[in-house]
CSV table of C-alpha atoms and ligand atoms in Angstrom, one decimal:
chain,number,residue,atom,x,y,z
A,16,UNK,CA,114.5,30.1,82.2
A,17,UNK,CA,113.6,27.4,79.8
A,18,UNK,CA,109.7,27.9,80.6
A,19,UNK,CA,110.3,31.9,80.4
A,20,UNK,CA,111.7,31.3,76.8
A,21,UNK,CA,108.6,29.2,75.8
A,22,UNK,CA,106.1,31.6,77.2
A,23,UNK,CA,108.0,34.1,75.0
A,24,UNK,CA,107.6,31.8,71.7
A,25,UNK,CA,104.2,31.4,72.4
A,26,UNK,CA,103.2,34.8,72.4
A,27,UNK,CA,104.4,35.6,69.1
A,28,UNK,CA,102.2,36.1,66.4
A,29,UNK,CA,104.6,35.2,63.7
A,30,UNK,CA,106.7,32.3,65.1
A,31,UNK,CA,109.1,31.4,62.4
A,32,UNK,CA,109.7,27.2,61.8
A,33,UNK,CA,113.5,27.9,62.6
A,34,UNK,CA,112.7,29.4,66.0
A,35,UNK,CA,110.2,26.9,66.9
A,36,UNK,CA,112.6,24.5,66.0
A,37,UNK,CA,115.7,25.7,68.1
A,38,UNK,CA,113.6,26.4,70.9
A,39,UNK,CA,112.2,22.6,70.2
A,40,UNK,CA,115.7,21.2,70.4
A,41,UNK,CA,116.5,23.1,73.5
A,42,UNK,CA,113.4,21.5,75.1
A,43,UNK,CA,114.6,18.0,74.1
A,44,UNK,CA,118.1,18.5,75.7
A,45,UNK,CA,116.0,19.4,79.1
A,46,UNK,CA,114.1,16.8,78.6
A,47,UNK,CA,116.8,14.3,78.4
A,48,UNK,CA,118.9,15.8,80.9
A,49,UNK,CA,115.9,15.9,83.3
A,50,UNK,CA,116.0,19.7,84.6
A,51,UNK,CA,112.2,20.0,82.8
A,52,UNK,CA,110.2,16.8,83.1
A,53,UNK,CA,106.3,16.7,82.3
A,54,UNK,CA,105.3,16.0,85.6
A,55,UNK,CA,106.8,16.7,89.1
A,56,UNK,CA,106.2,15.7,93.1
A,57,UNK,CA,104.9,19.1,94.5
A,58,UNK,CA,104.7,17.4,98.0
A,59,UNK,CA,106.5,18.9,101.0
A,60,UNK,CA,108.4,17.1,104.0
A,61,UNK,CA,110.0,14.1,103.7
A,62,UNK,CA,108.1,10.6,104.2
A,63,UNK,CA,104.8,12.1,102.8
A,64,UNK,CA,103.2,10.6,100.3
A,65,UNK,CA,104.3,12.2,96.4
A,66,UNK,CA,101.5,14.8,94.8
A,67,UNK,CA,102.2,14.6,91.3
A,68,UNK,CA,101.6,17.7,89.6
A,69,UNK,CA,101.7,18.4,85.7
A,70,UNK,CA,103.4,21.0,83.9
A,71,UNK,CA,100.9,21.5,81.4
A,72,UNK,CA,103.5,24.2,79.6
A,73,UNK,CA,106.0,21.5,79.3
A,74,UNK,CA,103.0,19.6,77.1
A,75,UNK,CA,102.1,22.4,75.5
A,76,UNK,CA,105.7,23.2,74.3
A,77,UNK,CA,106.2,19.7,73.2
A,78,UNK,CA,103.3,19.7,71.3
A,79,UNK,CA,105.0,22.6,69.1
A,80,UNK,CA,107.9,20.3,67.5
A,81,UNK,CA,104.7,18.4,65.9
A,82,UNK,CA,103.1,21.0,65.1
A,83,UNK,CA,106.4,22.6,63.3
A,84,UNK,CA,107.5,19.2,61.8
A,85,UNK,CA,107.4,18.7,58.5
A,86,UNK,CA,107.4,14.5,57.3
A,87,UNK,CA,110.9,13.0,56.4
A,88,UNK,CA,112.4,10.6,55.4
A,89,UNK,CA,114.4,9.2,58.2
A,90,UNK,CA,117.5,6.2,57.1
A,91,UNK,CA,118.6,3.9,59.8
A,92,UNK,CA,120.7,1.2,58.1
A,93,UNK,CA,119.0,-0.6,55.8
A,94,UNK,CA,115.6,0.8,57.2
A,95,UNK,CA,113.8,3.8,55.9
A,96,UNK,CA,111.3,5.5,58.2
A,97,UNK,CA,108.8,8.6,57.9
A,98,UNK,CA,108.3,11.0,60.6
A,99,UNK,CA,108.4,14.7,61.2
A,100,UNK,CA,111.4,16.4,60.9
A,101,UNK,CA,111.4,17.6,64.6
A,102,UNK,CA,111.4,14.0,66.0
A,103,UNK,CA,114.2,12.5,66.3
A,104,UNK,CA,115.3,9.3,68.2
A,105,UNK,CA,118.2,8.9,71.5
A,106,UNK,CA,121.5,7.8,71.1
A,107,UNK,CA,123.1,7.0,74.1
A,108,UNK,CA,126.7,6.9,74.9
A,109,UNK,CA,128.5,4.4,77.2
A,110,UNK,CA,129.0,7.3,79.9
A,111,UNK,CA,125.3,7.5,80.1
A,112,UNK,CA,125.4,3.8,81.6
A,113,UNK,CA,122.4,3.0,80.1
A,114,UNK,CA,121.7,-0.9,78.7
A,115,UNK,CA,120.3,-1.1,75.7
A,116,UNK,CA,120.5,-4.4,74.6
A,117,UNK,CA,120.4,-4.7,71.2
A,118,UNK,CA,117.7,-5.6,68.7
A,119,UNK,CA,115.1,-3.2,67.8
A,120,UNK,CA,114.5,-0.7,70.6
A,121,UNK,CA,114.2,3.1,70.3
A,122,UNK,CA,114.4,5.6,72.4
A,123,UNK,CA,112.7,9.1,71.4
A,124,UNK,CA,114.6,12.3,71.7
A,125,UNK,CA,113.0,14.1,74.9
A,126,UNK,CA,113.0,10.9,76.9
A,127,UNK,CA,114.6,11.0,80.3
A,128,UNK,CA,116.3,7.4,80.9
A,129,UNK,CA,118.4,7.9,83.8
A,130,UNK,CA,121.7,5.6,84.4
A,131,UNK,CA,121.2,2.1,85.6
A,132,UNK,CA,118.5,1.4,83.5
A,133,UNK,CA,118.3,-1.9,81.0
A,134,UNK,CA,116.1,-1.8,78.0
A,135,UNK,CA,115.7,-5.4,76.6
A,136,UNK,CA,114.6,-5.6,73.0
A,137,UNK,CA,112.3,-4.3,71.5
A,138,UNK,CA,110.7,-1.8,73.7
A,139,UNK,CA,110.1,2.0,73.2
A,140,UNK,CA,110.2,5.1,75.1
A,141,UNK,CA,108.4,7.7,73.8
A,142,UNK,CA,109.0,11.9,74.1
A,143,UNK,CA,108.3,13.2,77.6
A,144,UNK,CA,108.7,9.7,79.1
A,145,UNK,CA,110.7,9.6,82.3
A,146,UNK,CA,112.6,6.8,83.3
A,147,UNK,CA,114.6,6.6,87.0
A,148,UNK,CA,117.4,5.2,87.9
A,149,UNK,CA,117.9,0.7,88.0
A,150,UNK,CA,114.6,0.3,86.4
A,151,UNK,CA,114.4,-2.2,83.7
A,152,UNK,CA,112.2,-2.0,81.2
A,153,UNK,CA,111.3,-5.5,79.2
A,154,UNK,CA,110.5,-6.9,76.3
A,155,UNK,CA,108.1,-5.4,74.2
A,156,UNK,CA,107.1,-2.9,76.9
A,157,UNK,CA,106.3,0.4,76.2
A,158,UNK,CA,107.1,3.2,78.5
A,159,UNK,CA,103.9,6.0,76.4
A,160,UNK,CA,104.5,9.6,75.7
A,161,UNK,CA,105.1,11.5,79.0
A,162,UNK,CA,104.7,8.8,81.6
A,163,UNK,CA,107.1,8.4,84.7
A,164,UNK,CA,108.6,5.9,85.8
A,165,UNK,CA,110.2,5.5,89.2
A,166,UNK,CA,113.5,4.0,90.2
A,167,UNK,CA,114.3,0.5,90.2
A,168,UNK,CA,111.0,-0.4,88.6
A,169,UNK,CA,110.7,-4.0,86.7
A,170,UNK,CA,108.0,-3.4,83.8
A,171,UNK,CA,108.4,-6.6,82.8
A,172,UNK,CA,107.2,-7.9,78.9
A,173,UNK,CA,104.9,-7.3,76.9
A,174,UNK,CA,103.6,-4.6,79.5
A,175,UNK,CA,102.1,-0.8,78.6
A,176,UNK,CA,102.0,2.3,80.1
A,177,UNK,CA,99.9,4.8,78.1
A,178,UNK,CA,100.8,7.8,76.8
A,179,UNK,CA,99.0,11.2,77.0
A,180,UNK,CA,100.3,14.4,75.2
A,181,UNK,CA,96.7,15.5,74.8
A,182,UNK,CA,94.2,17.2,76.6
A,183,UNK,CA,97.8,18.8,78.3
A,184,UNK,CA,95.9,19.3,81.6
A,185,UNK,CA,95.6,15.1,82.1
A,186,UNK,CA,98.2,13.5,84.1
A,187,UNK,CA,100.0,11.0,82.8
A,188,UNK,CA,100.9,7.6,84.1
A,189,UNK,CA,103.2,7.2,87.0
A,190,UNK,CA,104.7,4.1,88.3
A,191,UNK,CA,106.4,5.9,92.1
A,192,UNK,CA,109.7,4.2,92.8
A,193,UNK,CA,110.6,0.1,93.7
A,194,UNK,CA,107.0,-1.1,91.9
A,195,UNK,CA,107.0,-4.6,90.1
A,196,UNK,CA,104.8,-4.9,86.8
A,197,UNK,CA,104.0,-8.2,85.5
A,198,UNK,CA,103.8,-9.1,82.4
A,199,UNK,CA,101.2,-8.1,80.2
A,200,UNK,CA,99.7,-5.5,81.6
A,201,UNK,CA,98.0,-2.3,80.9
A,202,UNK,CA,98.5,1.0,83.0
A,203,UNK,CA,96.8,4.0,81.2
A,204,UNK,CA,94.4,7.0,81.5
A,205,UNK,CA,97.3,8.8,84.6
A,206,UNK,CA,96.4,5.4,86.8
A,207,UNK,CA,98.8,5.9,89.6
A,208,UNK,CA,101.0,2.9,90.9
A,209,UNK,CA,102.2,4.1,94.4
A,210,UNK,CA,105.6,2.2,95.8
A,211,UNK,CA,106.6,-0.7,95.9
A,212,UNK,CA,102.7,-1.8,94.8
A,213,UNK,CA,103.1,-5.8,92.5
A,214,UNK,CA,100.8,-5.4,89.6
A,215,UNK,CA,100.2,-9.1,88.6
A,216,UNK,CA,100.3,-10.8,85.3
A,217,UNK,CA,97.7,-9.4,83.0
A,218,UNK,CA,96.1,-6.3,85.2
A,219,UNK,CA,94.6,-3.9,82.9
A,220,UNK,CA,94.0,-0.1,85.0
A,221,UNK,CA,92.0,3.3,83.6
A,222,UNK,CA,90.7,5.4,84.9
A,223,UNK,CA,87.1,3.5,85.1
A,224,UNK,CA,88.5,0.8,86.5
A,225,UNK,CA,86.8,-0.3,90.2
A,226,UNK,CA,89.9,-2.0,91.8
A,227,UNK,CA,88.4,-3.9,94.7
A,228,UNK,CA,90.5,-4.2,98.0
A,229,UNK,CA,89.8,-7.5,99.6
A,230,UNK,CA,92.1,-6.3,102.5
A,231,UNK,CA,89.8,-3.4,103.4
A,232,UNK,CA,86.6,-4.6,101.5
A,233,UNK,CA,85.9,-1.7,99.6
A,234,UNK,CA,86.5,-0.6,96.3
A,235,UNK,CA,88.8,2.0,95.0
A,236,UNK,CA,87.9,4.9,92.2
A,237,UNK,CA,89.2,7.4,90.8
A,238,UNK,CA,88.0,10.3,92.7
A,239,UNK,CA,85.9,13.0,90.9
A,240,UNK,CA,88.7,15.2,89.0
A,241,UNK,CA,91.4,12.9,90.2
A,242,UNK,CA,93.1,9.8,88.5
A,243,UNK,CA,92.6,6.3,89.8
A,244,UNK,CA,95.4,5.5,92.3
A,245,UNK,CA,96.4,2.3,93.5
A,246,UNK,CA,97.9,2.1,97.2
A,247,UNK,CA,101.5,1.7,98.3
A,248,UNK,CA,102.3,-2.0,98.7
A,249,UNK,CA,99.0,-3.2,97.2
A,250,UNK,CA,99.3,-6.8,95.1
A,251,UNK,CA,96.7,-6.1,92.6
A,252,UNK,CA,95.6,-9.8,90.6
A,253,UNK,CA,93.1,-10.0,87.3
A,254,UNK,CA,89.5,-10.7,88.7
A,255,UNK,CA,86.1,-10.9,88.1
A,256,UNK,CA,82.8,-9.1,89.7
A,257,UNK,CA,79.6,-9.9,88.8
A,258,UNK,CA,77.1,-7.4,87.0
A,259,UNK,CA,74.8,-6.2,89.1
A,260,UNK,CA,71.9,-4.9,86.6
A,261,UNK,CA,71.0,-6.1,82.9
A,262,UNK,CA,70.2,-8.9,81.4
A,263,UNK,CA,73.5,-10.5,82.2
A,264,UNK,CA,72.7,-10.5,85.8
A,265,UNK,CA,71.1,-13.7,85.2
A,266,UNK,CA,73.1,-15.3,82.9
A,267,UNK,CA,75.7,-14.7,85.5
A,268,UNK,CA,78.0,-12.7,83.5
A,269,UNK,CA,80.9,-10.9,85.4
A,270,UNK,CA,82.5,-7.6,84.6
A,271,UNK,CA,86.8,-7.7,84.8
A,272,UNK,CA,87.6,-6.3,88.3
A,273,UNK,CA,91.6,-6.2,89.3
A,274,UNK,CA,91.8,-7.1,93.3
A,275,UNK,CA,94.0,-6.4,96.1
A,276,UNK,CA,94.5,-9.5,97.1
A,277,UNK,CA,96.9,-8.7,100.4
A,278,UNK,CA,99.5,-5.9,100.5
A,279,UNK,CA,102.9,-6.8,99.9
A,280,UNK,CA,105.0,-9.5,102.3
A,281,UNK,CA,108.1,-11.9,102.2
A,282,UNK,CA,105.8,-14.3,100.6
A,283,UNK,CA,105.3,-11.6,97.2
A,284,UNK,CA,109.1,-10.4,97.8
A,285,UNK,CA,110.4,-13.6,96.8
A,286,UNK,CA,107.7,-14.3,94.0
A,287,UNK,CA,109.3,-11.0,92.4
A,288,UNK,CA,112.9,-11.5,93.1
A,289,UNK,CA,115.0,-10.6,90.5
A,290,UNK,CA,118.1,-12.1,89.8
A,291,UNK,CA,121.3,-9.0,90.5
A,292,UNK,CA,123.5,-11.7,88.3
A,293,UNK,CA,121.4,-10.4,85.6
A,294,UNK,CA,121.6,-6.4,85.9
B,307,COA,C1,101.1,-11.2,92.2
B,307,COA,C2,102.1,-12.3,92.3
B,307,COA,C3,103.5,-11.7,92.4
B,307,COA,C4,101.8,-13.3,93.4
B,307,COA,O1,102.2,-12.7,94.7
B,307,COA,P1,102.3,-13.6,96.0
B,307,COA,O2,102.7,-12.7,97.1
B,307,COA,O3,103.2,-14.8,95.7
B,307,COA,O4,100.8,-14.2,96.1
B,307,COA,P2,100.3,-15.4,96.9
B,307,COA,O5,100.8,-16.7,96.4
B,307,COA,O6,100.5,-15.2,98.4
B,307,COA,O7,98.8,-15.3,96.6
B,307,COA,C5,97.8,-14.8,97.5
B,307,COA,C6,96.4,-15.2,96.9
B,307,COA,O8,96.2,-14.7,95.6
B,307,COA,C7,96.1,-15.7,94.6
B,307,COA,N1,96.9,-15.2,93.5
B,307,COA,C8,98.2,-14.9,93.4
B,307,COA,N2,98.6,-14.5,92.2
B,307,COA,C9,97.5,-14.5,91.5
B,307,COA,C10,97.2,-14.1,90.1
B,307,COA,N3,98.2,-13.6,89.3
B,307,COA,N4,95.9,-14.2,89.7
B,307,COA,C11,95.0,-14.7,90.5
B,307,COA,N5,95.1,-15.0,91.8
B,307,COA,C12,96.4,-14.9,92.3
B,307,COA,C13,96.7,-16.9,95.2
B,307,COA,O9,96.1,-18.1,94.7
B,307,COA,C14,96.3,-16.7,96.7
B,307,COA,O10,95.0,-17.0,96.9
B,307,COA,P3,94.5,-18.2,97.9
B,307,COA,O11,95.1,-17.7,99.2
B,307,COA,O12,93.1,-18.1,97.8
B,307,COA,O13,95.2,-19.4,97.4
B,307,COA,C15,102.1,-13.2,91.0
B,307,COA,O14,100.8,-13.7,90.8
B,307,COA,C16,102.4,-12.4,89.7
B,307,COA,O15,101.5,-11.9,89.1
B,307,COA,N6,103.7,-12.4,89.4
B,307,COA,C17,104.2,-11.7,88.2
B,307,COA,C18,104.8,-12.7,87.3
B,307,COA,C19,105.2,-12.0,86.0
B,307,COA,O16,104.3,-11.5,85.3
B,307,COA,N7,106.5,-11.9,85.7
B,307,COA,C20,107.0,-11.2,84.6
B,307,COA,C21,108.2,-11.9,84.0
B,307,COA,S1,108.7,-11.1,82.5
């Protein structure tokens, strides 16, 4: 009904600010709730293997409270902030059984944070993220505009996941469900991190990224039109490759080049552990 509503608003000519904005605010209530999310598995039959699909409208619509926003002044405590009018930060309530451990998080309104999940300070979801349920999302992590995340996924510190509001066709990042991120890393440009994958310390992914799969000896692109997808159970480390062409062939200068090093066993299970005492 929601998207019926939007298709509506965007017809009209003569869109007022006060309807864009109550239809705005009824977007960020779906949001949160999670009966409209940005992207969605369109796959069939249980077992398979998700096809993530974007809702480009969903984009589009929230790309209308910026557009509608006017710049504020926004007063939390002793802090003063400036942002459009139309975007407003989470609070949470203890039914919600969210963590968030205090000390310089936010939340954005429109993000989905489902219960179970811990937030350690500071991190920051942005609008249109998606969060699942038992994930825990670290340190100075960022969880980017739009991007999923699955259940009981560790991002650990210091770690990103891009945001993409804009072109509204591109997909964003997805981390599927029981996938470990180490510290440091960098997931953008609608990489895909397929379950229960280990992203070592440090991994940087886009979508130009060659990962190469010592397992299989070959490496993996992003498919014409496609995003770069990283295999179910991979253990993806920081490498090197060497160049190929140019004048650094000889100098012997290497390109970065993640690698597969094995696909997930005990061995990486217990490496990854995390302590239940904790959550
Ligand atoms: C990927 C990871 C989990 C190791 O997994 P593992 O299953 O224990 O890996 P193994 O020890 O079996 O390693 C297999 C091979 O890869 C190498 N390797 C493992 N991790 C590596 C890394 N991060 N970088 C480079 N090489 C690595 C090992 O040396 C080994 O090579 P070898 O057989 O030639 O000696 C670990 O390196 C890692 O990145 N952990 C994340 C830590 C982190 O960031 N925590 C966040 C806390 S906030």
């Amino acid at each position: 009904m929601i998207k019926q509503k939007f298709e509506t608003i965007r017809a009209k000519s003569d869109l007022s600010r006060e309807e864009a904005i109550s239809f705005f605010n009824e977007l960020l209530t779906a949001l949160e709730n999670g009966t409209v999310s940005v992207v969605e598995n369109s796959s069939s039959g249980s077992g398979s293997s998700c096809e993530w699909k974007v809702n480009t409208w969903v984009k589009e619509a929230i790309l209308l409270g910026f557009k509608f926003g006017n710049l504020a002044e926004i007063n939390l405590g002793a802090w003063k902030f400036f942002d459009k009018d139309t975007l407003s930060y989470r609070s949470f309530t203890i039914e919600d059984k969210v963590r968030l451990v205090p000390g310089g998080s936010l939340v954005r309104r429109g993000a989905f944070v489902a219960s179970g999940t811990i937030i350690m300070p500071p991190a920051y979801i942005n609008i249109g993220a998606y969060v699942d349920q038992g994930s825990m999302i670290d340190s100075h992590a960022l969880v980017g505009s739009c991007a999923r995340i699955g259940k009981n996924v560790h991002l650990s510190a210091a770690s990103q996941i891009g945001g993409v509001l804009e072109p509204v066709g591109a997909m964003p990042v997805i981390v599927e469900d029981n996938v470990f991120i180490g510290g440091n890393c960098g997931i953008y440009e609608g990489t895909i991190i397929r379950k229960h994958a280990v992203i070592g310390t440090g991994v940087i992914l886009n979508a130009s990224t060659p990962v190469f799969d010592n397992v299989n000896g070959n490496y993996i692109r992003k498919e014409e039109g496609k995003t770069l997808v990283i295999p179910e159970n991979a253990v993806v480390v920081a490498g090197s490759r060497p160049l190929r062409s140019g004048k650094g062939v000889e100098e012997g200068v290497h390109l970065y080049c993640p690698v597969i090093i094995k696909y997930r066993d005990d061995k990486t299970g217990k490496a990854i552990t995390l302590e239940d005492l904790l959550r």
